[in-house]
Tab-separated table of C-alpha atoms in Angstrom:
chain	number	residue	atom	x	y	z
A	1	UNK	CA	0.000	0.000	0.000
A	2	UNK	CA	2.888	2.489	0.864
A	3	UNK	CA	4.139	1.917	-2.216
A	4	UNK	CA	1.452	2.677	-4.370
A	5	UNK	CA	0.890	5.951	-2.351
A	6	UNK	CA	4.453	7.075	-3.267
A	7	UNK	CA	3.906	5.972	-7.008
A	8	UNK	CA	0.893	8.428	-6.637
A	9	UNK	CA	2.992	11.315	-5.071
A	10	UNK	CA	6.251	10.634	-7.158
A	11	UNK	CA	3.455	10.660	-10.392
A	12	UNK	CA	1.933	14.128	-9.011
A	13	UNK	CA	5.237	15.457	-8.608
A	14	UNK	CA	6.485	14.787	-12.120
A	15	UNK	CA	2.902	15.657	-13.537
A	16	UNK	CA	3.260	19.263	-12.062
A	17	UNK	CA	7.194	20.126	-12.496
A	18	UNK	CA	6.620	18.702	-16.295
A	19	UNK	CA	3.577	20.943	-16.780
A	20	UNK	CA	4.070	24.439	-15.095
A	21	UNK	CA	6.418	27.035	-14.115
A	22	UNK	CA	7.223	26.154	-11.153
A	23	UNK	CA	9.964	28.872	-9.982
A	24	UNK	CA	9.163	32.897	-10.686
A	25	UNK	CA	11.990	33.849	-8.377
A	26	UNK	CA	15.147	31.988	-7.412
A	27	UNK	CA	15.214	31.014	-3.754
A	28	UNK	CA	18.977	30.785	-3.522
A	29	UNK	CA	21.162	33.334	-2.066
A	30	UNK	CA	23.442	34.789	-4.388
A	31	UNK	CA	25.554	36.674	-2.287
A	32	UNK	CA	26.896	33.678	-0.612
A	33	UNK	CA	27.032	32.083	-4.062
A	34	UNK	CA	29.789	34.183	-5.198
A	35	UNK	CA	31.509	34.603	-1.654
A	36	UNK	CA	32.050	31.161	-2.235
A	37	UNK	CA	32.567	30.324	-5.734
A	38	UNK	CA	34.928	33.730	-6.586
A	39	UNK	CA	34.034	34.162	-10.194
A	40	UNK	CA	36.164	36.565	-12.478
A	41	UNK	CA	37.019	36.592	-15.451
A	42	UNK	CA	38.255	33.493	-16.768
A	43	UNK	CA	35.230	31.695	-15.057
A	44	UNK	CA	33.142	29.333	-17.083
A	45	UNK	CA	30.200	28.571	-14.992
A	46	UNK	CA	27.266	25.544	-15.499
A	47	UNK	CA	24.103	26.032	-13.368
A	48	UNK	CA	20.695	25.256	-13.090
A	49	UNK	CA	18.674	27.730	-14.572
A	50	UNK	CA	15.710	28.093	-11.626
A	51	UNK	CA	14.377	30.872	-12.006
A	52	UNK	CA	17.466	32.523	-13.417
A	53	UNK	CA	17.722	35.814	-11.238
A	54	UNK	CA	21.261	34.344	-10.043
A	55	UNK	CA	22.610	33.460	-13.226
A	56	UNK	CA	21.944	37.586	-13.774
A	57	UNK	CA	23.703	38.158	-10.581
A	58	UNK	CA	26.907	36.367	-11.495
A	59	UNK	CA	27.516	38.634	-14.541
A	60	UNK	CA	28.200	41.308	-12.344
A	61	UNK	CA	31.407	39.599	-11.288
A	62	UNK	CA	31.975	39.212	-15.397
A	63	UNK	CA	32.179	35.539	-15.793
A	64	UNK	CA	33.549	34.224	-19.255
A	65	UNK	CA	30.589	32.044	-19.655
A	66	UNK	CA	27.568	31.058	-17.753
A	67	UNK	CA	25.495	27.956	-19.436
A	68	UNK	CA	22.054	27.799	-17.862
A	69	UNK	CA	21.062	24.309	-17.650
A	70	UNK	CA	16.933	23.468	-16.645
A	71	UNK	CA	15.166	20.300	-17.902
A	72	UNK	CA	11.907	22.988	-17.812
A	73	UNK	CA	11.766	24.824	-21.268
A	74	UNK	CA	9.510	27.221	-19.200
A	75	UNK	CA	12.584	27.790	-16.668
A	76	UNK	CA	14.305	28.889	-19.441
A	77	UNK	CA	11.925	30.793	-20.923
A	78	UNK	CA	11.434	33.111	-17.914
A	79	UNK	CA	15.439	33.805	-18.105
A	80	UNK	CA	15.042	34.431	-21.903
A	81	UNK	CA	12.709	37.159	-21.246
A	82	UNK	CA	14.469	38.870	-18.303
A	83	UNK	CA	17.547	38.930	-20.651
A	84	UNK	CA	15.431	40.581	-23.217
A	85	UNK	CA	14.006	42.727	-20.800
A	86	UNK	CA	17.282	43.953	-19.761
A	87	UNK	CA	18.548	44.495	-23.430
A	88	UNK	CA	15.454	46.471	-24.488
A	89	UNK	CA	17.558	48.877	-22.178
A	90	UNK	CA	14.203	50.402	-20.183
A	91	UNK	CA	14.598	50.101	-16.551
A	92	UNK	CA	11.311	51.497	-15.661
A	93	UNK	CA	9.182	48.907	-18.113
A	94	UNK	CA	12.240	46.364	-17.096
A	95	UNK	CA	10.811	47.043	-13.435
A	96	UNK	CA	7.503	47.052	-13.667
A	97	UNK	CA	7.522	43.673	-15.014
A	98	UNK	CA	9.793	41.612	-12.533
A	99	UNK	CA	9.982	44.517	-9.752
A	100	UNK	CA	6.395	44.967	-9.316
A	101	UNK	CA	5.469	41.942	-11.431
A	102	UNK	CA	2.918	44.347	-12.939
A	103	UNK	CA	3.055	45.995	-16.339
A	104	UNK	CA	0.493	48.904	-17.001
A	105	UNK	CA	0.814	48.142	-21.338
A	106	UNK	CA	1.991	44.721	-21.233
A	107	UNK	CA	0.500	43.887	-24.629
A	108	UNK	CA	2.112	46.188	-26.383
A	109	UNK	CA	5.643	45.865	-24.444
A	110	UNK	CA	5.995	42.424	-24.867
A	111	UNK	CA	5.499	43.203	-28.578
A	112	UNK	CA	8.975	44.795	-28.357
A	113	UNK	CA	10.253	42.107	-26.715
A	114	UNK	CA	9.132	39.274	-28.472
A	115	UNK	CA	11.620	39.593	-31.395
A	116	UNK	CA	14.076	38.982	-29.054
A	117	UNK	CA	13.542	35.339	-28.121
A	118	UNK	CA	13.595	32.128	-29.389
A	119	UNK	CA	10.956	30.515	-30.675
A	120	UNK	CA	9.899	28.927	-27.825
A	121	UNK	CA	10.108	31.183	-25.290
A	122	UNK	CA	7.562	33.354	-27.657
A	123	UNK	CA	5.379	30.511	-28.099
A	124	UNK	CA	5.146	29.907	-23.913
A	125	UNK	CA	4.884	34.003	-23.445
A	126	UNK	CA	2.241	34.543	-25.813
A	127	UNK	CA	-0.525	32.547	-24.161
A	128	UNK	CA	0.756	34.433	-20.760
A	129	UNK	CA	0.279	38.246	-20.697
A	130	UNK	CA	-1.931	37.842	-18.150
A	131	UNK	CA	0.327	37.379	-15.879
A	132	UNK	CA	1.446	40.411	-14.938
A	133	UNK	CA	-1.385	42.398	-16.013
A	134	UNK	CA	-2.284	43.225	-12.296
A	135	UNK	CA	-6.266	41.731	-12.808
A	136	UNK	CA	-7.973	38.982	-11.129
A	137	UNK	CA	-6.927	37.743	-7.462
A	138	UNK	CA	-3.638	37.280	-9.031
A	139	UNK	CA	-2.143	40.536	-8.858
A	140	UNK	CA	1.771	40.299	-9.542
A	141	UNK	CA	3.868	37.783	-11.652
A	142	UNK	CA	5.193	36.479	-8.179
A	143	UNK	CA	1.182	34.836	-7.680
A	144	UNK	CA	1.767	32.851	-10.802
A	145	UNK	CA	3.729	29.340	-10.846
A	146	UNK	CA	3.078	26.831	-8.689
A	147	UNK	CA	5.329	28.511	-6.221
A	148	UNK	CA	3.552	31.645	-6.842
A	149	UNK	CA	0.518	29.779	-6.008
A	150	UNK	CA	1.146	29.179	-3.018
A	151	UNK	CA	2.541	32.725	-1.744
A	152	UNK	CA	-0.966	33.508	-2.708
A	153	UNK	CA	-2.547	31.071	-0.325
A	154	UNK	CA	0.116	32.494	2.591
A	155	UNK	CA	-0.806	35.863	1.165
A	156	UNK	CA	-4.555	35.125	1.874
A	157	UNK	CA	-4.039	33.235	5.083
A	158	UNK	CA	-1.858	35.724	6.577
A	159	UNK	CA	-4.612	38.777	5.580
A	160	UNK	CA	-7.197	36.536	7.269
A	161	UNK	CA	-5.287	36.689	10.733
A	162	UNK	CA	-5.945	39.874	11.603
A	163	UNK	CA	-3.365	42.315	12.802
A	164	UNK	CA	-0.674	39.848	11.507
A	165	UNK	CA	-0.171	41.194	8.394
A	166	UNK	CA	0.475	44.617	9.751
A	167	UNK	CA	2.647	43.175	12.348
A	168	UNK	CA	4.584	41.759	8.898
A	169	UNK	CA	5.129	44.917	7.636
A	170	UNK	CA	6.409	46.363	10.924
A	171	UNK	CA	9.056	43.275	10.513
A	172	UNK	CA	10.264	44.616	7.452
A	173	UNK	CA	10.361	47.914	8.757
A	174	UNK	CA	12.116	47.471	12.023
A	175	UNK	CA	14.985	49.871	13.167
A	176	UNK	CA	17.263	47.090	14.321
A	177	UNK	CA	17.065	43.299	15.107
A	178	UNK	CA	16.649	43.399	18.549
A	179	UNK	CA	13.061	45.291	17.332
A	180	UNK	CA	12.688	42.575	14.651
A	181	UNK	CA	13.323	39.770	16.894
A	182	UNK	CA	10.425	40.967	19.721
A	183	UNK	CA	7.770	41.296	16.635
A	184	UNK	CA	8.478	37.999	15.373
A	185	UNK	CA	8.228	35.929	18.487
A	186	UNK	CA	5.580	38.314	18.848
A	187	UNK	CA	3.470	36.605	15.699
A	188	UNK	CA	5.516	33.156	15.545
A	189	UNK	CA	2.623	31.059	17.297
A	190	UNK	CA	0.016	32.442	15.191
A	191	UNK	CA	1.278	32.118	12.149
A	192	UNK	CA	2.648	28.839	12.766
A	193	UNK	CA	0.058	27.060	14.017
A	194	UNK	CA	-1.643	23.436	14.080
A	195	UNK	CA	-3.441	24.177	10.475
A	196	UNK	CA	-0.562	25.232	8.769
A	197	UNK	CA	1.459	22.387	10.829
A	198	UNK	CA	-1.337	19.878	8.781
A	199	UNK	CA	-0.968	22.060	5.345
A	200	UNK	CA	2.935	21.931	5.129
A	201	UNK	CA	2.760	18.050	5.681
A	202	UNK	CA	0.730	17.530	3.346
A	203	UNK	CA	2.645	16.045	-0.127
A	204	UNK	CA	0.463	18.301	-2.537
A	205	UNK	CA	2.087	21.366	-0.334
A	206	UNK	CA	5.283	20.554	-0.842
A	207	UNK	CA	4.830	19.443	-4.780
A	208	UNK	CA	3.745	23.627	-4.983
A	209	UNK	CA	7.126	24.383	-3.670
A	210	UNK	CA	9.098	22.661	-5.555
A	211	UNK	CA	9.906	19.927	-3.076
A	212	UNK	CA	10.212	16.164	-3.955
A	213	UNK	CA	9.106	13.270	-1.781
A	214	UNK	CA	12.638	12.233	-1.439
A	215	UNK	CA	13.554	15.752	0.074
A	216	UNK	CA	10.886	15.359	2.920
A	217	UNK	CA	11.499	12.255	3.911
A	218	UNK	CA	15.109	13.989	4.300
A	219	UNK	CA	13.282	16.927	6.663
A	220	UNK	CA	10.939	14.168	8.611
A	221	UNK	CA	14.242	11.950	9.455
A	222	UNK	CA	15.410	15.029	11.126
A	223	UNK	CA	12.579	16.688	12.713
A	224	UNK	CA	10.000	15.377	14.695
A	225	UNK	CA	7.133	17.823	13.960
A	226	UNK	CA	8.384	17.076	10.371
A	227	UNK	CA	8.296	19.978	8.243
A	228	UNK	CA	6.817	22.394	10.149
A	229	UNK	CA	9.641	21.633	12.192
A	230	UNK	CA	11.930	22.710	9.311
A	231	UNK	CA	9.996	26.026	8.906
A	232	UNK	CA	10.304	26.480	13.040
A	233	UNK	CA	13.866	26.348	12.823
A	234	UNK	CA	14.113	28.344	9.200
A	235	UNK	CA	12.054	31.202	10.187
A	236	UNK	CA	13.635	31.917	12.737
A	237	UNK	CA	17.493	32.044	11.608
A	238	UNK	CA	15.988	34.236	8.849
A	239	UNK	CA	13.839	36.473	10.914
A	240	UNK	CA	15.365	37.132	14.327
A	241	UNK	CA	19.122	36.186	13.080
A	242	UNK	CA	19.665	38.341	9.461
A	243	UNK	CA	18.190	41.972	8.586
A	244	UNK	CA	15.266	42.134	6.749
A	245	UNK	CA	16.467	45.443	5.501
A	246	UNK	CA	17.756	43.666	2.326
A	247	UNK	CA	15.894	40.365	2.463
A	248	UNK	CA	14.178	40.274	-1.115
A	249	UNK	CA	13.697	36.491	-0.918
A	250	UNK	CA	11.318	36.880	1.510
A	251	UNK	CA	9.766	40.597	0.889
A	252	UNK	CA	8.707	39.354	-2.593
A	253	UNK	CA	6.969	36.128	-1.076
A	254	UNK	CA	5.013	37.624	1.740
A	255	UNK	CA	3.842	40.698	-0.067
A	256	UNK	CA	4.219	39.987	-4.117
A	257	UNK	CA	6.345	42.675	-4.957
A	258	UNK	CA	10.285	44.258	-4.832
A	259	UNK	CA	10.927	47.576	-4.076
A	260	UNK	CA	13.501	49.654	-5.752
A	261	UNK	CA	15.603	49.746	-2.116
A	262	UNK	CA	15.103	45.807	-1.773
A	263	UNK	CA	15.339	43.741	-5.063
A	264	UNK	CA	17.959	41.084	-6.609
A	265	UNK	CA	20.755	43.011	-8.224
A	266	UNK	CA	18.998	42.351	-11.621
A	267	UNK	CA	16.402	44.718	-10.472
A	268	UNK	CA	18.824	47.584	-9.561
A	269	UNK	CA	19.319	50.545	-11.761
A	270	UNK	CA	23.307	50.742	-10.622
A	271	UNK	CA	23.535	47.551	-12.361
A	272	UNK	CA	21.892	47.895	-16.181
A	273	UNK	CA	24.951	49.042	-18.067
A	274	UNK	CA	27.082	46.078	-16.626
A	275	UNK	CA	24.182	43.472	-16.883
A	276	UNK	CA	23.374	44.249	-20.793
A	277	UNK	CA	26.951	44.443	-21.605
A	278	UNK	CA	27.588	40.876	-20.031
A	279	UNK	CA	24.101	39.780	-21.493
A	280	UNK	CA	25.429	37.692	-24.299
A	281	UNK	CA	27.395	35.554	-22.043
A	282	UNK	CA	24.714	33.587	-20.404
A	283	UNK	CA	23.961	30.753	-22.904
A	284	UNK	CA	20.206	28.764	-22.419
A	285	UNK	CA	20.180	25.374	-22.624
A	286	UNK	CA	16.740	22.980	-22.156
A	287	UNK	CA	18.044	19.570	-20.695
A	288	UNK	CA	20.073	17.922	-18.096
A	289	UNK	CA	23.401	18.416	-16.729
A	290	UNK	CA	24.293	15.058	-18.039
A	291	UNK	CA	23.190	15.807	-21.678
A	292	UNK	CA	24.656	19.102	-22.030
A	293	UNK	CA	28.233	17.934	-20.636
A	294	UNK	CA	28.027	15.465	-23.248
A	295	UNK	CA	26.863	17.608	-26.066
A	296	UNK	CA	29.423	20.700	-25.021
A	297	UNK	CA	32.762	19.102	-23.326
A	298	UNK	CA	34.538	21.603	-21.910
A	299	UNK	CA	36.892	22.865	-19.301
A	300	UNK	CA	34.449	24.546	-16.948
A	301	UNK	CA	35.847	26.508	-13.208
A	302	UNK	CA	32.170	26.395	-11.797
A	303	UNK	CA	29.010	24.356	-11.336
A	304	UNK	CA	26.184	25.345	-9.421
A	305	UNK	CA	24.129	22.004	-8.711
A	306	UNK	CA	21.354	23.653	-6.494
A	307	UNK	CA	19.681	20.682	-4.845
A	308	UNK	CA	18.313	18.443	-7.394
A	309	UNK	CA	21.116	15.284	-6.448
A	310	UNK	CA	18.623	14.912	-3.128
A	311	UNK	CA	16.309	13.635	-6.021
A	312	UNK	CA	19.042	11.850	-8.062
A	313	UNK	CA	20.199	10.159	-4.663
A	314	UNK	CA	16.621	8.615	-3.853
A	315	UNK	CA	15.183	7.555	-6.964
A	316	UNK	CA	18.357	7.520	-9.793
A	317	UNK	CA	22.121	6.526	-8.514
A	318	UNK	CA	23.448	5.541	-12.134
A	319	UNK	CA	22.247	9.047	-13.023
A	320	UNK	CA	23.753	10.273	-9.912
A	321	UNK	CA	26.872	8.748	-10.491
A	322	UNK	CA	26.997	9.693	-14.499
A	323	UNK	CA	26.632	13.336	-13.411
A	324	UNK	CA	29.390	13.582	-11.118
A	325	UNK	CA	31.462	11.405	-13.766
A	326	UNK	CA	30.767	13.856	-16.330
A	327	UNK	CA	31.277	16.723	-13.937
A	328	UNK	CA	35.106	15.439	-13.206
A	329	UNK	CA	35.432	15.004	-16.170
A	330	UNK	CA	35.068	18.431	-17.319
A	331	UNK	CA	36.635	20.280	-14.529
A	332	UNK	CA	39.975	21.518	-13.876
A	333	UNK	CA	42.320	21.838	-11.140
A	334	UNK	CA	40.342	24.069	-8.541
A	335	UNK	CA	36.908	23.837	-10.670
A	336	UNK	CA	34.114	24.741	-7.196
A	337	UNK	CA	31.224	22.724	-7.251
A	338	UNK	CA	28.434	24.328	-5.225
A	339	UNK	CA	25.184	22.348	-4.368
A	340	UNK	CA	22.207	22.763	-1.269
A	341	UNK	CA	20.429	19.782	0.321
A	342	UNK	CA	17.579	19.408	2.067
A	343	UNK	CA	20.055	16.418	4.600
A	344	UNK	CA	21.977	18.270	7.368
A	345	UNK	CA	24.446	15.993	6.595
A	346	UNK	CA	24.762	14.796	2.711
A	347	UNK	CA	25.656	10.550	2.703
A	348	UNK	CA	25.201	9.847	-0.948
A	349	UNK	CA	28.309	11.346	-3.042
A	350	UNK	CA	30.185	8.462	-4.673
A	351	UNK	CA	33.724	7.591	-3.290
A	352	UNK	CA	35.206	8.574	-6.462
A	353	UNK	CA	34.138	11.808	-6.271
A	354	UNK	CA	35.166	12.099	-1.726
A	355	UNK	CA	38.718	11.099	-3.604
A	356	UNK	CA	38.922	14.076	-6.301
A	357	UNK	CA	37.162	16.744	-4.464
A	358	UNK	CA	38.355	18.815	-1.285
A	359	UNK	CA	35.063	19.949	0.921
A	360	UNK	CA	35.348	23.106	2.657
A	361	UNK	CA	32.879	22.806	5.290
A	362	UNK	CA	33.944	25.617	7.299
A	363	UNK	CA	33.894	28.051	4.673
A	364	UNK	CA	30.202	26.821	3.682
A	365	UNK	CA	29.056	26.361	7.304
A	366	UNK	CA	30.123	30.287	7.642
A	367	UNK	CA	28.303	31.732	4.621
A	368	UNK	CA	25.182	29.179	5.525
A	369	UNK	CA	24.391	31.301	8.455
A	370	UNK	CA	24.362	34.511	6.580
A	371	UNK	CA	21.656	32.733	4.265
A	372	UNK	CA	18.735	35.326	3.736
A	373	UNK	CA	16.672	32.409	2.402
A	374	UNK	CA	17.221	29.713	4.857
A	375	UNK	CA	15.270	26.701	3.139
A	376	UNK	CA	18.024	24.440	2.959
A	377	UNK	CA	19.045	22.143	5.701
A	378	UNK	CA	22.947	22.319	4.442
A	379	UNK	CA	25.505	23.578	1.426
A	380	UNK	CA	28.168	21.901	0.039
A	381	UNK	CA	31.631	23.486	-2.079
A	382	UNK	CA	34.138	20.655	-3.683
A	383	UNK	CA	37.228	22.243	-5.013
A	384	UNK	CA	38.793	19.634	-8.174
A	385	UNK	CA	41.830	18.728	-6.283
């Protein structure tokens, strides 16, 4: 019986991820990304596309290369039209769109646009104006997506608690963290309550965020209240540990939009000339680490693995094992591999790769605290002896 349930889940799980946008922001910190991985300009970087709002982030540091990698073609096509976005070279339309995920003409600025991306990303975008158009409950990009989704459910649940969502906004707007601390512990037991406790346990939850079976099984071997838990212990390292001053991650999940003072660097007006001068470095690339290092060998100084091996680990070891392969393969001396889990303590890299790569768990342990997202349960950096 337990086996056909996690057929069912593993079955829902594919069905959504293979169906939707899942990701309309990237919920992986970039600052410690590049504290870590020290890009310049001889770096040649493979990562996972998400997203993309980190692959935009790394140009700043003026990477050789960056090849997005996302087995989603609707990944990809988000990143294609933030890059033409950026190249159309209007920050005010460019910010409307992804800052306030509202844009007052969209028709007839994505008509600018479209000429700018591939066929496929046209064909996706088309059908999708309404997505930022502001109308309906929806009213931002950042409701859209299964992710999106469900910040609009927290959205609505959190306006349903009464004072709670103003008690939010005073958490944003705090003068220091001593002051941010006493308002969260202030609102932790009502947000966090027994009905939420029964909603984030629930498989179809998780399948909104993004999260696999595999990876909470990984949270419930740890935690006893399971992933609720998780969330305990996440919310607060992120909200009575780290500033909120500059926490976009979370600003853009509990209230649907950036601001110009609190946005990913992408979103910055400081950062435009850089960003569409590097533009034509980030190459897009619809399939899976495996395939592309097959398709386009190379010598690469950087790959950013985000946490997809948790899947690989539970359900596909010869893929598991082919990826790393691959990945040796076409490092060099001092290539840093970077990749999350949802494990405190990650059991499942081959022995081949424990003998060609040097972990620097103090480093990572370090940077892991200053996390502004705080979703994952650990971070790992190899360095290509």
């Amino acid at each position: 019986m337990a086996i056909g349930v996690n057929q069912l889940r593993d079955w829902v799980f594919k069905k959504v991820h293979t169906s939707n946008l899942v990701y309309n922001t990237c919920w992986e910190d970039p600052r410690c990304d590049r504290e870590l991985m020290e890009f310049d300009s001889d770096s040649s970087i493979v990562m996972i596309t998400s997203a993309g709002c980190n692959a935009l982030d790394y140009l700043l540091d003026h990477p050789r290369q960056i090849n997005c990698i996302d087995m989603n073609p609707r990944q990809n096509a988000l990143l294609h039209l933030k890059l033409a976005a950026i190249k159309h070279n209007s920050f005010e339309d460019l910010f409307h769109l992804f800052g306030q995920g509202v844009h007052p003409n969209i028709k007839e600025y994505y008509q600018r646009l479209r000429p700018s991306l591939p066929a496929f990303a046209a064909e996706y975008w088309d059908t999708r104006l309404n997505f930022f158009n502001g109308k309906g409950l929806r009213k931002s990009f950042y409701y859209y997506g299964t992710s999106g989704t469900f910040a609009l459910l927290v959205k609505q649940y959190v306006k349903s608690l009464g004072n709670v969502n103003q008690k939010i906004q005073q958490l944003f707007e705090a003068k220091d963290l001593e002051e941010q601390r006493a308002i969260y512990f202030e609102i932790e037991e009502r947000i966090l309550n027994k009905l939420v406790a029964w909603v984030m346990n629930r498989h179809v939850t998780l399948t909104l965020l993004g999260v696999p079976r595999s990876q909470r099984e990984l949270v419930l071997e740890k935690y006893q209240k399971g992933v609720m838990g998780f969330i305990k212990a996440c919310f607060r390292q992120v909200f009575t540990e780290l500033s909120l001053k500059d926490n976009y991650f979370w600003h853009v999940y509990l209230k649907g939009a950036y601001t110009k003072d609190c946005a990913p660097n992408y979103l910055l007006e400081k950062h435009q000339a850089d960003l569409r001068a590097n533009a034509a470095r980030i190459n897009i690339h619809t399939t899976t680490i495996s395939q592309f290092l097959k398709e386009h060998p190379g010598n690469y100084s950087h790959f950013i693995l985000l946490d997809h091996q948790d899947w690989l680990a539970a359900n596909n070891i010869p893929a598991l094992e082919e990826e790393w392969e691959l990945i040796l393969k076409n490092s060099r001396p001092g290539t840093r591999i970077l990749l999350r889990s949802a494990a405190e303590r990650v059991d499942f890299f081959p022995d081949f790769v424990l003998d060609a790569l040097d972990f620097e768990q103090e480093v990572t342990a370090a940077t892991h605290k200053r996390d502004r997202v705080g979703t994952y349960a650990s971070v790992y950096m190899g360095t290509v002896k």
